[in-house]
PDB file of C-alpha atoms in Angstrom:
ATOM      1  CA  MET H   1       5.104  29.673  -8.661  1.00 44.00           C
ATOM      2  CA  LYS H   2       6.815  26.531  -7.299  1.00 62.00           C
ATOM      3  CA  PRO H   3       4.948  24.051  -5.173  1.00 81.00           C
ATOM      4  CA  VAL H   4       5.430  24.209  -1.547  1.00 87.00           C
ATOM      5  CA  GLU H   5       7.555  21.077  -1.257  1.00 84.00           C
ATOM      6  CA  THR H   6       9.975  22.516  -3.928  1.00 86.00           C
ATOM      7  CA  ARG H   7      10.420  25.705  -1.890  1.00 88.00           C
ATOM      8  CA  LEU H   8      10.949  23.769   1.324  1.00 89.00           C
ATOM      9  CA  ALA H   9      13.475  21.523  -0.367  1.00 88.00           C
ATOM     10  CA  ARG H  10      15.343  24.566  -1.505  1.00 88.00           C
ATOM     11  CA  LEU H  11      15.339  25.997   2.102  1.00 89.00           C
ATOM     12  CA  ALA H  12      16.317  22.735   3.556  1.00 89.00           C
ATOM     13  CA  LEU H  13      19.251  22.500   1.120  1.00 87.00           C
ATOM     14  CA  LYS H  14      20.364  25.815   2.457  1.00 90.00           C
ATOM     15  CA  GLY H  15      20.353  24.342   6.097  1.00 89.00           C
ATOM     16  CA  ASP H  16      16.811  25.361   7.204  1.00 89.00           C
ATOM     17  CA  GLN H  17      15.979  22.638   9.656  1.00 92.00           C
ATOM     18  CA  ARG H  18      12.355  23.679  10.122  1.00 94.00           C
ATOM     19  CA  ALA H  19      11.816  23.399   6.322  1.00 91.00           C
ATOM     20  CA  PHE H  20      13.044  19.841   6.422  1.00 92.00           C
ATOM     21  CA  ALA H  21      10.828  19.169   9.448  1.00 94.00           C
ATOM     22  CA  GLU H  22       7.863  20.373   7.387  1.00 94.00           C
ATOM     23  CA  ILE H  23       8.761  17.973   4.549  1.00 93.00           C
ATOM     24  CA  VAL H  24       8.873  15.119   7.075  1.00 94.00           C
ATOM     25  CA  ASP H  25       5.535  16.225   8.520  1.00 95.00           C
ATOM     26  CA  MET H  26       4.018  16.299   4.979  1.00 93.00           C
ATOM     27  CA  TYR H  27       5.230  12.851   3.966  1.00 94.00           C
ATOM     28  CA  LYS H  28       5.827  10.707   7.021  1.00 94.00           C
ATOM     29  CA  ASP H  29       2.261   9.203   7.038  1.00 95.00           C
ATOM     30  CA  LYS H  30       1.992   8.741   3.318  1.00 94.00           C
ATOM     31  CA  LEU H  31       5.377   7.034   3.101  1.00 95.00           C
ATOM     32  CA  TYR H  32       4.624   4.845   6.130  1.00 95.00           C
ATOM     33  CA  HIS H  33       1.355   3.631   4.507  1.00 93.00           C
ATOM     34  CA  LEU H  34       3.188   2.974   1.267  1.00 92.00           C
ATOM     35  CA  ALA H  35       6.014   1.041   3.024  1.00 93.00           C
ATOM     36  CA  PHE H  36       3.700  -0.928   5.349  1.00 92.00           C
ATOM     37  CA  ARG H  37       1.575  -2.024   2.436  1.00 89.00           C
ATOM     38  CA  MET H  38       4.568  -3.082   0.518  1.00 89.00           C
ATOM     39  CA  THR H  39       6.515  -4.759   3.281  1.00 89.00           C
ATOM     40  CA  GLY H  40       3.502  -6.010   5.424  1.00 87.00           C
ATOM     41  CA  ASN H  41       5.526  -5.209   8.513  1.00 88.00           C
ATOM     42  CA  ARG H  42       5.245  -2.173  10.858  1.00 91.00           C
ATOM     43  CA  GLN H  43       8.949  -2.185  11.941  1.00 92.00           C
ATOM     44  CA  GLU H  44      10.216  -2.542   8.356  1.00 92.00           C
ATOM     45  CA  ALA H  45       7.787   0.337   7.185  1.00 93.00           C
ATOM     46  CA  GLU H  46       9.148   2.506   9.922  1.00 94.00           C
ATOM     47  CA  ASP H  47      12.703   1.744   8.988  1.00 95.00           C
ATOM     48  CA  VAL H  48      11.973   2.462   5.277  1.00 95.00           C
ATOM     49  CA  VAL H  49      10.503   5.816   6.284  1.00 96.00           C
ATOM     50  CA  GLN H  50      13.493   6.766   8.345  1.00 96.00           C
ATOM     51  CA  GLU H  51      15.899   5.668   5.531  1.00 96.00           C
ATOM     52  CA  THR H  52      13.879   7.518   2.938  1.00 96.00           C
ATOM     53  CA  PHE H  53      14.240  10.781   4.886  1.00 95.00           C
ATOM     54  CA  LEU H  54      17.886  10.155   5.498  1.00 94.00           C
ATOM     55  CA  ARG H  55      18.431   9.714   1.723  1.00 95.00           C
ATOM     56  CA  VAL H  56      16.196  12.796   0.984  1.00 93.00           C
ATOM     57  CA  TYR H  57      18.295  14.903   3.328  1.00 92.00           C
ATOM     58  CA  LYS H  58      21.616  13.591   1.954  1.00 93.00           C
ATOM     59  CA  ASN H  59      20.573  14.006  -1.707  1.00 92.00           C
ATOM     60  CA  LEU H  60      18.567  17.269  -1.662  1.00 91.00           C
ATOM     61  CA  ASP H  61      21.219  18.575  -3.969  1.00 91.00           C
ATOM     62  CA  ARG H  62      20.291  16.015  -6.515  1.00 91.00           C
ATOM     63  CA  TYR H  63      16.527  16.910  -6.556  1.00 89.00           C
ATOM     64  CA  ASP H  64      15.451  18.200  -9.811  1.00 88.00           C
ATOM     65  CA  GLN H  65      13.087  21.131  -9.199  1.00 86.00           C
ATOM     66  CA  ASN H  66      11.503  20.616 -12.515  1.00 87.00           C
ATOM     67  CA  GLN H  67      10.106  17.308 -11.187  1.00 86.00           C
ATOM     68  CA  LYS H  68       7.374  16.891  -8.671  1.00 89.00           C
ATOM     69  CA  PHE H  69       8.776  16.422  -5.187  1.00 90.00           C
ATOM     70  CA  SER H  70       6.295  13.776  -4.372  1.00 90.00           C
ATOM     71  CA  THR H  71       7.408  11.684  -7.293  1.00 91.00           C
ATOM     72  CA  TRP H  72      10.965  11.883  -6.219  1.00 93.00           C
ATOM     73  CA  ILE H  73      10.356  10.957  -2.557  1.00 94.00           C
ATOM     74  CA  TYR H  74       7.972   8.119  -3.631  1.00 94.00           C
ATOM     75  CA  ARG H  75      10.643   6.761  -5.881  1.00 93.00           C
ATOM     76  CA  ILE H  76      13.154   6.684  -3.057  1.00 95.00           C
ATOM     77  CA  ALA H  77      10.730   4.857  -0.703  1.00 95.00           C
ATOM     78  CA  THR H  78       9.442   2.407  -3.289  1.00 93.00           C
ATOM     79  CA  ASN H  79      12.988   1.416  -4.214  1.00 93.00           C
ATOM     80  CA  LEU H  80      13.929   1.010  -0.512  1.00 94.00           C
ATOM     81  CA  CYS H  81      10.895  -1.249  -0.108  1.00 91.00           C
ATOM     82  CA  ILE H  82      11.737  -3.325  -3.262  1.00 89.00           C
ATOM     83  CA  ASP H  83      15.299  -3.734  -2.007  1.00 89.00           C
ATOM     84  CA  ARG H  84      14.017  -5.040   1.308  1.00 89.00           C
ATOM     85  CA  LEU H  85      11.517  -7.358  -0.290  1.00 85.00           C
ATOM     86  CA  ARG H  86      14.284  -8.749  -2.644  1.00 83.00           C
ATOM     87  CA  LYS H  87      16.781  -9.271   0.268  1.00 82.00           C
ATOM     88  CA  ARG H  88      14.185 -11.150   2.465  1.00 71.00           C
ATOM     89  CA  ARG H  89      12.655 -13.229  -0.344  1.00 52.00           C
ATOM     90  CA  ALA H  90      14.982 -16.070   0.072  1.00 47.00           C
ATOM     91  CA  VAL H  91      14.408 -16.310   3.786  1.00 45.00           C
ATOM     92  CA  TYR H  92      10.632 -15.335   4.174  1.00 40.00           C
ATOM     93  CA  SER H  93       7.566 -16.151   2.228  1.00 40.00           C
ATOM     94  CA  LEU H  94       5.685 -13.096   1.082  1.00 40.00           C
ATOM     95  CA  ASP H  95       2.400 -14.823   1.569  1.00 43.00           C
ATOM     96  CA  ALA H  96       3.185 -16.107   5.153  1.00 45.00           C
ATOM     97  CA  GLU H  97       0.622 -15.131   7.795  1.00 44.00           C
ATOM     98  CA  SER H  98       1.512 -12.240  10.041  1.00 44.00           C
ATOM     99  CA  ALA H  99       2.007 -13.320  13.712  1.00 47.00           C
ATOM    100  CA  ASP H 100       0.219 -10.131  14.998  1.00 46.00           C
ATOM    101  CA  HIS H 101      -2.307  -9.719  12.272  1.00 47.00           C
ATOM    102  CA  GLU H 102      -1.110  -6.496  10.879  1.00 57.00           C
ATOM    103  CA  GLY H 103      -3.291  -6.721   7.841  1.00 57.00           C
ATOM    104  CA  LEU H 104      -5.844  -3.961   8.687  1.00 52.00           C
ATOM    105  CA  ASP H 105      -5.361  -0.441   7.688  1.00 48.00           C
ATOM    106  CA  GLY H 106      -6.645   2.614   9.307  1.00 48.00           C
ATOM    107  CA  TYR H 107      -9.852   2.694   7.056  1.00 48.00           C
ATOM    108  CA  ALA H 108     -11.072  -0.477   8.772  1.00 49.00           C
ATOM    109  CA  MET H 109     -11.104   1.288  12.127  1.00 48.00           C
ATOM    110  CA  LEU H 110     -13.265   4.221  11.055  1.00 50.00           C
ATOM    111  CA  PRO H 111     -16.583   4.163  12.770  1.00 50.00           C
ATOM    112  CA  SER H 112     -19.798   4.200  10.694  1.00 52.00           C
ATOM    113  CA  ASP H 113     -23.405   4.539  11.658  1.00 53.00           C
ATOM    114  CA  ASP H 114     -24.423   1.511   9.636  1.00 60.00           C
ATOM    115  CA  ARG H 115     -21.849  -0.884  10.912  1.00 60.00           C
ATOM    116  CA  THR H 116     -22.861  -3.886  12.861  1.00 67.00           C
ATOM    117  CA  PRO H 117     -20.592  -6.548  14.530  1.00 71.00           C
ATOM    118  CA  GLU H 118     -21.414  -8.842  11.528  1.00 68.00           C
ATOM    119  CA  SER H 119     -20.435  -6.184   8.974  1.00 64.00           C
ATOM    120  CA  GLU H 120     -17.316  -5.284  10.785  1.00 66.00           C
ATOM    121  CA  LEU H 121     -16.209  -9.017  10.860  1.00 67.00           C
ATOM    122  CA  LEU H 122     -17.074  -9.263   7.129  1.00 66.00           C
ATOM    123  CA  LEU H 123     -15.244  -6.095   6.253  1.00 66.00           C
ATOM    124  CA  SER H 124     -12.146  -6.973   8.243  1.00 74.00           C
ATOM    125  CA  GLU H 125     -12.139 -10.476   6.802  1.00 78.00           C
ATOM    126  CA  THR H 126     -12.426  -9.023   3.316  1.00 75.00           C
ATOM    127  CA  GLN H 127      -9.602  -6.577   3.907  1.00 77.00           C
ATOM    128  CA  ARG H 128      -7.472  -9.301   5.282  1.00 79.00           C
ATOM    129  CA  LEU H 129      -7.988 -11.486   2.169  1.00 82.00           C
ATOM    130  CA  ILE H 130      -7.238  -8.519  -0.030  1.00 78.00           C
ATOM    131  CA  GLN H 131      -4.078  -7.750   1.952  1.00 79.00           C
ATOM    132  CA  GLU H 132      -2.949 -11.304   1.771  1.00 82.00           C
ATOM    133  CA  SER H 133      -3.526 -11.487  -1.924  1.00 84.00           C
ATOM    134  CA  ILE H 134      -1.606  -8.176  -2.560  1.00 83.00           C
ATOM    135  CA  ALA H 135       1.206  -9.569  -0.393  1.00 83.00           C
ATOM    136  CA  THR H 136       1.542 -12.611  -2.798  1.00 87.00           C
ATOM    137  CA  LEU H 137       1.865 -10.519  -5.846  1.00 88.00           C
ATOM    138  CA  PRO H 138       5.273 -10.493  -7.496  1.00 89.00           C
ATOM    139  CA  ILE H 139       7.155  -7.403  -6.587  1.00 87.00           C
ATOM    140  CA  LYS H 140       6.868  -5.743 -10.082  1.00 87.00           C
ATOM    141  CA  TYR H 141       3.047  -5.885  -9.808  1.00 91.00           C
ATOM    142  CA  LYS H 142       2.871  -5.280  -5.975  1.00 89.00           C
ATOM    143  CA  SER H 143       4.583  -2.045  -6.190  1.00 89.00           C
ATOM    144  CA  VAL H 144       2.378  -0.806  -9.132  1.00 91.00           C
ATOM    145  CA  MET H 145      -0.835  -1.912  -7.424  1.00 89.00           C
ATOM    146  CA  ILE H 146       0.003  -0.305  -4.103  1.00 86.00           C
ATOM    147  CA  LEU H 147       0.970   2.979  -5.787  1.00 88.00           C
ATOM    148  CA  ARG H 148      -2.180   2.971  -7.979  1.00 87.00           C
ATOM    149  CA  TYR H 149      -4.858   1.826  -5.662  1.00 81.00           C
ATOM    150  CA  LEU H 150      -3.581   2.392  -2.135  1.00 78.00           C
ATOM    151  CA  GLN H 151      -1.506   5.633  -2.703  1.00 83.00           C
ATOM    152  CA  ASP H 152      -3.888   6.837  -5.496  1.00 83.00           C
ATOM    153  CA  LEU H 153      -1.211   7.906  -7.825  1.00 87.00           C
ATOM    154  CA  SER H 154      -1.874   8.383 -11.549  1.00 90.00           C
ATOM    155  CA  LEU H 155      -0.358   6.141 -14.151  1.00 91.00           C
ATOM    156  CA  GLN H 156       1.935   9.008 -15.164  1.00 91.00           C
ATOM    157  CA  GLU H 157       3.014   9.587 -11.561  1.00 89.00           C
ATOM    158  CA  ILE H 158       3.817   5.852 -11.153  1.00 90.00           C
ATOM    159  CA  SER H 159       5.723   5.826 -14.368  1.00 91.00           C
ATOM    160  CA  ASP H 160       7.796   8.845 -12.979  1.00 89.00           C
ATOM    161  CA  VAL H 161       8.199   7.016  -9.539  1.00 89.00           C
ATOM    162  CA  LEU H 162       9.329   3.670 -11.041  1.00 90.00           C
ATOM    163  CA  ASP H 163      11.115   5.246 -14.048  1.00 90.00           C
ATOM    164  CA  MET H 164       9.225   3.111 -16.547  1.00 91.00           C
ATOM    165  CA  PRO H 165       7.117   3.877 -19.530  1.00 94.00           C
ATOM    166  CA  VAL H 166       3.313   4.413 -18.926  1.00 93.00           C
ATOM    167  CA  THR H 167       2.460   1.609 -21.267  1.00 94.00           C
ATOM    168  CA  THR H 168       4.492  -0.822 -18.956  1.00 94.00           C
ATOM    169  CA  ILE H 169       2.678   0.591 -15.978  1.00 92.00           C
ATOM    170  CA  LYS H 170      -0.645  -0.056 -17.637  1.00 94.00           C
ATOM    171  CA  THR H 171       0.262  -3.573 -18.405  1.00 94.00           C
ATOM    172  CA  ARG H 172       1.336  -4.265 -14.911  1.00 93.00           C
ATOM    173  CA  VAL H 173      -1.801  -2.762 -13.447  1.00 92.00           C
ATOM    174  CA  HIS H 174      -3.850  -4.919 -15.771  1.00 92.00           C
ATOM    175  CA  ARG H 175      -1.820  -8.063 -14.904  1.00 93.00           C
ATOM    176  CA  GLY H 176      -1.811  -7.318 -11.187  1.00 90.00           C
ATOM    177  CA  ARG H 177      -5.686  -6.868 -11.240  1.00 90.00           C
ATOM    178  CA  GLU H 178      -6.011 -10.096 -13.075  1.00 91.00           C
ATOM    179  CA  PHE H 179      -3.814 -11.847 -10.620  1.00 89.00           C
ATOM    180  CA  LEU H 180      -5.889 -10.438  -7.581  1.00 87.00           C
ATOM    181  CA  ARG H 181      -9.208 -11.359  -9.520  1.00 88.00           C
ATOM    182  CA  LYS H 182      -8.194 -14.960  -9.871  1.00 87.00           C
ATOM    183  CA  LYS H 183      -6.705 -15.214  -6.350  1.00 84.00           C
ATOM    184  CA  LEU H 184     -10.005 -13.689  -4.821  1.00 83.00           C
ATOM    185  CA  GLU H 185     -12.764 -15.027  -7.104  1.00 82.00           C
ATOM    186  CA  HIS H 186     -13.291 -18.170  -4.984  1.00 76.00           C
ATOM    187  CA  LYS H 187     -12.746 -16.338  -1.592  1.00 72.00           C
ATOM    188  CA  LEU H 188     -15.000 -13.323  -1.876  1.00 63.00           C
TER     189      LEU H 188
END
């Protein structure tokens, strides 16, 4: 039995708009979080998500049903993010402070019984430092680290998304962690 996404993709390819709408519902939040973490900008993340779904819709006939749908759609979104980062690299600094402090993710906003104002401040400051450090990673490490630790993909899935050998992914994860460790060891 084929996964739900594969069946939905097949139906969408035949013109079923509700099937495509279900695909959008399944992936819009995941893709937004991926794009936001990679670009560090809400508007760009929304643009990436929209462009991803446009490309998925236009290229459904190219989707290989022997491959996981999630891998295919993550590859499209990741490549769009990388393209945007490359285009703006000459104009913007990746480690520039965001004007509206967008560094917090949804996890920072979840209430907890044991949180105090002091622990909230410490947590948000820690998350901000981590976000800033991730933003300074070179693109080749940044995409791997986000897919691995923030999107929780396996090394094999990242390998499929980025179309690279697993050994290269392992190396980039290791180097990305070392970069972050060195960057954060004096701040945390």
